[in-house]
Amino acid sequence: DQQVKQNSPSLSVQEGRISILNCDYTNSMFDYFLWYKKYPAEGPTFLISISSIKDKNEDGRFTVFLNKSAKHLSLHIVPSQPGDSAVYFCAAISGNTPLVFGKGTRLSVIA
Amino acid sequence: DAGVTQSPTHLIKTRGQHVTLRCSPISGHKSVSWYQQVLGQGPQFIFQYYEKEERGRGNFPDRFSARQFPNYSSELNVNALLLGDSALYLCASSLVLGPTGNQPQHFGDGTRLSIL
């Protein structure tokens, strides 16, 4: 049973527009959520995280929103740039447990 | 500062063989975790080590084993390789036991293992 779900395998966005990547989870014990970005032939790179006690965290062009009642989080990238084209993984943790990843969403930013 | 380094970057083996993958964490990081990423999936947790002790194990068969050395580097060993073991194997390190929201794990670029 997948505890972290990214239901959109891919997303295409025009340069300068907003990219919204979605993630759903089933385990209410998760207390931190993280987004990682992965380029081909490289390992995942940490992007941004949010604690379960918050509903928003912002870092430059990246903002993560958390809706605990809906067990849903989203990553907003504004404005989107061609260099943002990558696979984005949503991940969650509970205490000291290892990261639980979603399957990823491939973002393509078109110039 | 050097990030997490993994070796080799690519490896081709045949069924039934054994493989050893290596990982050097970021300097000062005492926790190392291993993940397997199959094409089209997210990374799946295999092992976690902290201060040279196994602190967690994912749902993988006993053919998979690992250890952490006094310098905090780590090895992942896989015996009796199967075709399904073909994957990208990722190593991640963190300062503390397990990742936390404000002390996230940092990943290496992985070892691409192909089983023929």
mmCIF file of N, CA, C and O in Angstrom, chain B residues 8-68:
data_model
loop_
_atom_site.group_PDB
_atom_site.id
_atom_site.type_symbol
_atom_site.label_atom_id
_atom_site.label_comp_id
_atom_site.label_asym_id
_atom_site.label_seq_id
_atom_site.Cartn_x
_atom_site.Cartn_y
_atom_site.Cartn_z
ATOM 1 N N PRO B 8 30.971 1.786 -7.539
ATOM 2 C CA PRO B 8 31.219 2.442 -8.812
ATOM 3 C C PRO B 8 29.968 3.190 -9.278
ATOM 4 O O PRO B 8 28.925 3.111 -8.660
ATOM 5 N N THR B 9 30.068 3.914 -10.389
ATOM 6 C CA THR B 9 28.900 4.627 -10.902
ATOM 7 C C THR B 9 28.005 3.686 -11.702
ATOM 8 O O THR B 9 26.778 3.842 -11.693
ATOM 9 N N HIS B 10 28.627 2.757 -12.391
ATOM 10 C CA HIS B 10 27.890 1.771 -13.171
ATOM 11 C C HIS B 10 28.500 0.387 -12.949
ATOM 12 O O HIS B 10 29.705 0.272 -12.730
ATOM 13 N N LEU B 11 27.641 -0.623 -13.040
ATOM 14 C CA LEU B 11 28.111 -1.987 -12.826
ATOM 15 C C LEU B 11 27.203 -2.940 -13.597
ATOM 16 O O LEU B 11 25.973 -2.793 -13.563
ATOM 17 N N ILE B 12 27.813 -3.872 -14.278
ATOM 18 C CA ILE B 12 27.044 -4.909 -14.973
ATOM 19 C C ILE B 12 27.429 -6.263 -14.402
ATOM 20 O O ILE B 12 28.613 -6.601 -14.339
ATOM 21 N N LYS B 13 26.425 -7.005 -13.980
ATOM 22 C CA LYS B 13 26.647 -8.333 -13.403
ATOM 23 C C LYS B 13 25.702 -9.334 -14.067
ATOM 24 O O LYS B 13 24.741 -8.941 -14.749
ATOM 25 N N THR B 14 25.951 -10.604 -13.837
ATOM 26 C CA THR B 14 25.040 -11.640 -14.328
ATOM 27 C C THR B 14 24.316 -12.273 -13.137
ATOM 28 O O THR B 14 24.749 -12.155 -11.976
ATOM 29 N N ARG B 15 23.225 -12.937 -13.454
ATOM 30 C CA ARG B 15 22.426 -13.574 -12.404
ATOM 31 C C ARG B 15 23.272 -14.529 -11.564
ATOM 32 O O ARG B 15 24.097 -15.265 -12.100
ATOM 33 N N GLY B 16 23.030 -14.525 -10.263
ATOM 34 C CA GLY B 16 23.747 -15.426 -9.374
ATOM 35 C C GLY B 16 25.027 -14.850 -8.791
ATOM 36 O O GLY B 16 25.550 -15.378 -7.805
ATOM 37 N N GLN B 17 25.524 -13.763 -9.401
ATOM 38 C CA GLN B 17 26.759 -13.171 -8.889
ATOM 39 C C GLN B 17 26.485 -12.352 -7.638
ATOM 40 O O GLN B 17 25.344 -12.152 -7.214
ATOM 41 N N HIS B 18 27.581 -11.868 -7.075
ATOM 42 C CA HIS B 18 27.529 -11.039 -5.867
ATOM 43 C C HIS B 18 28.065 -9.643 -6.215
ATOM 44 O O HIS B 18 28.919 -9.493 -7.093
ATOM 45 N N VAL B 19 27.549 -8.620 -5.525
ATOM 46 C CA VAL B 19 28.017 -7.266 -5.788
ATOM 47 C C VAL B 19 28.203 -6.510 -4.466
ATOM 48 O O VAL B 19 27.487 -6.755 -3.490
ATOM 49 N N THR B 20 29.198 -5.629 -4.457
ATOM 50 C CA THR B 20 29.430 -4.739 -3.319
ATOM 51 C C THR B 20 29.443 -3.302 -3.802
ATOM 52 O O THR B 20 30.195 -2.959 -4.723
ATOM 53 N N LEU B 21 28.607 -2.491 -3.215
ATOM 54 C CA LEU B 21 28.535 -1.078 -3.543
ATOM 55 C C LEU B 21 29.057 -0.280 -2.355
ATOM 56 O O LEU B 21 28.818 -0.652 -1.203
ATOM 57 N N ARG B 22 29.718 0.841 -2.655
ATOM 58 C CA ARG B 22 30.359 1.602 -1.601
ATOM 59 C C ARG B 22 29.865 3.032 -1.528
ATOM 60 O O ARG B 22 29.480 3.615 -2.555
ATOM 61 N N CYS B 23 29.930 3.580 -0.322
ATOM 62 C CA CYS B 23 29.410 4.921 -0.092
ATOM 63 C C CYS B 23 30.261 5.629 0.959
ATOM 64 O O CYS B 23 30.564 5.062 2.012
ATOM 65 N N SER B 24 30.625 6.878 0.656
ATOM 66 C CA SER B 24 31.303 7.723 1.634
ATOM 67 C C SER B 24 30.399 8.900 1.953
ATOM 68 O O SER B 24 30.031 9.658 1.049
ATOM 69 N N PRO B 25 30.018 9.061 3.213
ATOM 70 C CA PRO B 25 29.099 10.140 3.561
ATOM 71 C C PRO B 25 29.791 11.491 3.581
ATOM 72 O O PRO B 25 31.017 11.574 3.499
ATOM 73 N N ILE B 26 28.986 12.519 3.698
ATOM 74 C CA ILE B 26 29.524 13.863 3.886
ATOM 75 C C ILE B 26 30.303 13.878 5.207
ATOM 76 O O ILE B 26 29.877 13.252 6.192
ATOM 77 N N SER B 27 31.409 14.586 5.219
ATOM 78 C CA SER B 27 32.240 14.644 6.407
ATOM 79 C C SER B 27 31.428 15.121 7.615
ATOM 80 O O SER B 27 30.716 16.136 7.548
ATOM 81 N N GLY B 28 31.498 14.346 8.698
ATOM 82 C CA GLY B 28 30.760 14.697 9.902
ATOM 83 C C GLY B 28 29.407 14.012 10.017
ATOM 84 O O GLY B 28 28.799 14.002 11.091
ATOM 85 N N HIS B 29 28.935 13.458 8.913
ATOM 86 C CA HIS B 29 27.659 12.744 8.955
ATOM 87 C C HIS B 29 27.876 11.330 9.480
ATOM 88 O O HIS B 29 28.736 10.605 8.993
ATOM 89 N N LYS B 30 27.055 10.946 10.452
ATOM 90 C CA LYS B 30 27.219 9.641 11.078
ATOM 91 C C LYS B 30 26.162 8.634 10.658
ATOM 92 O O LYS B 30 26.250 7.468 11.002
ATOM 93 N N SER B 31 25.142 9.101 9.960
ATOM 94 C CA SER B 31 24.061 8.219 9.543
ATOM 95 C C SER B 31 24.116 8.001 8.039
ATOM 96 O O SER B 31 24.269 8.957 7.268
ATOM 97 N N VAL B 32 24.021 6.756 7.641
ATOM 98 C CA VAL B 32 23.998 6.396 6.222
ATOM 99 C C VAL B 32 22.795 5.499 5.966
ATOM 100 O O VAL B 32 22.511 4.584 6.741
ATOM 101 N N SER B 33 22.095 5.798 4.884
ATOM 102 C CA SER B 33 20.964 4.968 4.476
ATOM 103 C C SER B 33 21.136 4.555 3.034
ATOM 104 O O SER B 33 21.733 5.283 2.237
ATOM 105 N N TRP B 34 20.595 3.409 2.708
ATOM 106 C CA TRP B 34 20.619 2.893 1.340
ATOM 107 C C TRP B 34 19.196 2.788 0.809
ATOM 108 O O TRP B 34 18.279 2.381 1.529
ATOM 109 N N TYR B 35 19.043 3.152 -0.461
ATOM 110 C CA TYR B 35 17.759 3.084 -1.136
ATOM 111 C C TYR B 35 17.932 2.412 -2.497
ATOM 112 O O TYR B 35 18.975 2.549 -3.135
ATOM 113 N N GLN B 36 16.889 1.730 -2.937
ATOM 114 C CA GLN B 36 16.861 1.158 -4.280
ATOM 115 C C GLN B 36 15.804 1.896 -5.088
ATOM 116 O O GLN B 36 14.670 2.060 -4.629
ATOM 117 N N GLN B 37 16.188 2.380 -6.270
ATOM 118 C CA GLN B 37 15.220 3.030 -7.140
ATOM 119 C C GLN B 37 15.106 2.275 -8.451
ATOM 120 O O GLN B 37 16.034 2.281 -9.272
ATOM 121 N N VAL B 38 13.981 1.636 -8.619
ATOM 122 C CA VAL B 38 13.665 0.942 -9.863
ATOM 123 C C VAL B 38 13.047 1.955 -10.817
ATOM 124 O O VAL B 38 12.377 2.906 -10.394
ATOM 125 N N LEU B 39 13.265 1.759 -12.104
ATOM 126 C CA LEU B 39 12.764 2.697 -13.120
ATOM 127 C C LEU B 39 11.277 2.958 -12.947
ATOM 128 O O LEU B 39 10.479 2.028 -12.826
ATOM 129 N N GLY B 40 10.918 4.239 -12.894
ATOM 130 C CA GLY B 40 9.516 4.619 -12.796
ATOM 131 C C GLY B 40 8.956 4.639 -11.385
ATOM 132 O O GLY B 40 7.765 4.929 -11.198
ATOM 133 N N GLN B 41 9.814 4.332 -10.412
ATOM 134 C CA GLN B 41 9.378 4.331 -9.012
ATOM 135 C C GLN B 41 10.211 5.311 -8.206
ATOM 136 O O GLN B 41 11.266 5.753 -8.649
ATOM 137 N N GLY B 42 9.726 5.622 -7.016
ATOM 138 C CA GLY B 42 10.536 6.417 -6.102
ATOM 139 C C GLY B 42 11.520 5.530 -5.368
ATOM 140 O O GLY B 42 11.390 4.299 -5.358
ATOM 141 N N PRO B 43 12.528 6.115 -4.754
ATOM 142 C CA PRO B 43 13.490 5.316 -3.976
ATOM 143 C C PRO B 43 12.794 4.535 -2.860
ATOM 144 O O PRO B 43 11.900 5.054 -2.193
ATOM 145 N N GLN B 44 13.225 3.271 -2.681
ATOM 146 C CA GLN B 44 12.692 2.411 -1.632
ATOM 147 C C GLN B 44 13.786 2.144 -0.604
ATOM 148 O O GLN B 44 14.897 1.760 -0.960
ATOM 149 N N PHE B 45 13.459 2.318 0.652
ATOM 150 C CA PHE B 45 14.422 2.178 1.737
ATOM 151 C C PHE B 45 14.892 0.742 1.884
ATOM 152 O O PHE B 45 14.075 -0.193 1.913
ATOM 153 N N ILE B 46 16.221 0.561 2.021
ATOM 154 C CA ILE B 46 16.789 -0.766 2.233
ATOM 155 C C ILE B 46 17.355 -0.883 3.657
ATOM 156 O O ILE B 46 16.971 -1.780 4.409
ATOM 157 N N PHE B 47 18.317 -0.012 3.994
ATOM 158 C CA PHE B 47 18.983 -0.077 5.291
ATOM 159 C C PHE B 47 19.275 1.329 5.805
ATOM 160 O O PHE B 47 19.445 2.263 5.030
ATOM 161 N N GLN B 48 19.374 1.416 7.117
ATOM 162 C CA GLN B 48 19.861 2.624 7.760
ATOM 163 C C GLN B 48 20.878 2.238 8.839
ATOM 164 O O GLN B 48 20.632 1.324 9.634
ATOM 165 N N TYR B 49 21.995 2.943 8.836
ATOM 166 C CA TYR B 49 23.032 2.734 9.840
ATOM 167 C C TYR B 49 23.334 4.049 10.538
ATOM 168 O O TYR B 49 23.321 5.125 9.918
ATOM 169 N N TYR B 50 23.585 3.926 11.824
ATOM 170 C CA TYR B 50 23.978 5.093 12.603
ATOM 171 C C TYR B 50 25.018 4.649 13.615
ATOM 172 O O TYR B 50 24.794 3.668 14.333
ATOM 173 N N GLU B 51 26.119 5.342 13.653
ATOM 174 C CA GLU B 51 27.213 4.978 14.560
ATOM 175 C C GLU B 51 27.564 3.492 14.452
ATOM 176 O O GLU B 51 27.727 2.799 15.459
ATOM 177 N N LYS B 52 27.619 3.017 13.223
ATOM 178 C CA LYS B 52 28.074 1.663 12.892
ATOM 179 C C LYS B 52 27.086 0.569 13.268
ATOM 180 O O LYS B 52 27.393 -0.612 13.135
ATOM 181 N N GLU B 53 25.889 0.956 13.712
ATOM 182 C CA GLU B 53 24.886 -0.054 14.050
ATOM 183 C C GLU B 53 23.693 0.050 13.105
ATOM 184 O O GLU B 53 23.286 1.150 12.724
ATOM 185 N N GLU B 54 23.140 -1.105 12.750
ATOM 186 C CA GLU B 54 21.939 -1.110 11.924
ATOM 187 C C GLU B 54 20.780 -0.571 12.741
ATOM 188 O O GLU B 54 20.483 -1.066 13.826
ATOM 189 N N ARG B 55 20.104 0.433 12.198
ATOM 190 C CA ARG B 55 19.007 1.059 12.935
ATOM 191 C C ARG B 55 17.665 0.881 12.214
ATOM 192 O O ARG B 55 16.635 1.285 12.740
ATOM 193 N N GLY B 56 17.706 0.318 11.024
ATOM 194 C CA GLY B 56 16.458 0.103 10.311
ATOM 195 C C GLY B 56 16.707 -0.739 9.089
ATOM 196 O O GLY B 56 17.795 -0.723 8.504
ATOM 197 N N ARG B 57 15.677 -1.502 8.724
ATOM 198 C CA ARG B 57 15.783 -2.367 7.555
ATOM 199 C C ARG B 57 14.454 -2.345 6.843
ATOM 200 O O ARG B 57 13.407 -2.504 7.471
ATOM 201 N N GLY B 58 14.496 -2.187 5.534
ATOM 202 C CA GLY B 58 13.279 -2.195 4.737
ATOM 203 C C GLY B 58 12.885 -3.605 4.360
ATOM 204 O O GLY B 58 13.497 -4.592 4.777
ATOM 205 N N ASN B 59 11.873 -3.718 3.547
ATOM 206 C CA ASN B 59 11.322 -5.015 3.157
ATOM 207 C C ASN B 59 12.115 -5.609 1.989
ATOM 208 O O ASN B 59 11.632 -5.676 0.860
ATOM 209 N N PHE B 60 13.331 -6.013 2.276
ATOM 210 C CA PHE B 60 14.194 -6.630 1.270
ATOM 211 C C PHE B 60 14.663 -7.986 1.790
ATOM 212 O O PHE B 60 14.808 -8.177 3.000
ATOM 213 N N PRO B 61 14.929 -8.942 0.881
ATOM 214 C CA PRO B 61 15.335 -10.283 1.319
ATOM 215 C C PRO B 61 16.722 -10.279 1.965
ATOM 216 O O PRO B 61 17.489 -9.321 1.855
ATOM 217 N N ASP B 62 17.039 -11.407 2.610
ATOM 218 C CA ASP B 62 18.318 -11.541 3.306
ATOM 219 C C ASP B 62 19.519 -11.528 2.370
ATOM 220 O O ASP B 62 20.662 -11.451 2.838
ATOM 221 N N ARG B 63 19.279 -11.607 1.069
ATOM 222 C CA ARG B 63 20.389 -11.494 0.110
ATOM 223 C C ARG B 63 21.047 -10.110 0.195
ATOM 224 O O ARG B 63 22.176 -9.921 -0.250
ATOM 225 N N PHE B 64 20.306 -9.172 0.738
ATOM 226 C CA PHE B 64 20.816 -7.811 0.902
ATOM 227 C C PHE B 64 21.400 -7.662 2.312
ATOM 228 O O PHE B 64 20.746 -8.025 3.300
ATOM 229 N N SER B 65 22.608 -7.145 2.377
ATOM 230 C CA SER B 65 23.221 -6.882 3.674
ATOM 231 C C SER B 65 24.068 -5.616 3.553
ATOM 232 O O SER B 65 24.401 -5.179 2.450
ATOM 233 N N ALA B 66 24.396 -5.046 4.683
ATOM 234 C CA ALA B 66 25.197 -3.813 4.665
ATOM 235 C C ALA B 66 26.001 -3.725 5.951
ATOM 236 O O ALA B 66 25.776 -4.471 6.907
ATOM 237 N N ARG B 67 26.942 -2.816 5.944
ATOM 238 C CA ARG B 67 27.666 -2.516 7.169
ATOM 239 C C ARG B 67 28.212 -1.096 7.090
ATOM 240 O O ARG B 67 28.331 -0.521 5.991
ATOM 241 N N GLN B 68 28.538 -0.559 8.246
ATOM 242 C CA GLN B 68 29.125 0.775 8.320
ATOM 243 C C GLN B 68 30.449 0.669 9.062
ATOM 244 O O GLN B 68 30.543 -0.012 10.085
#
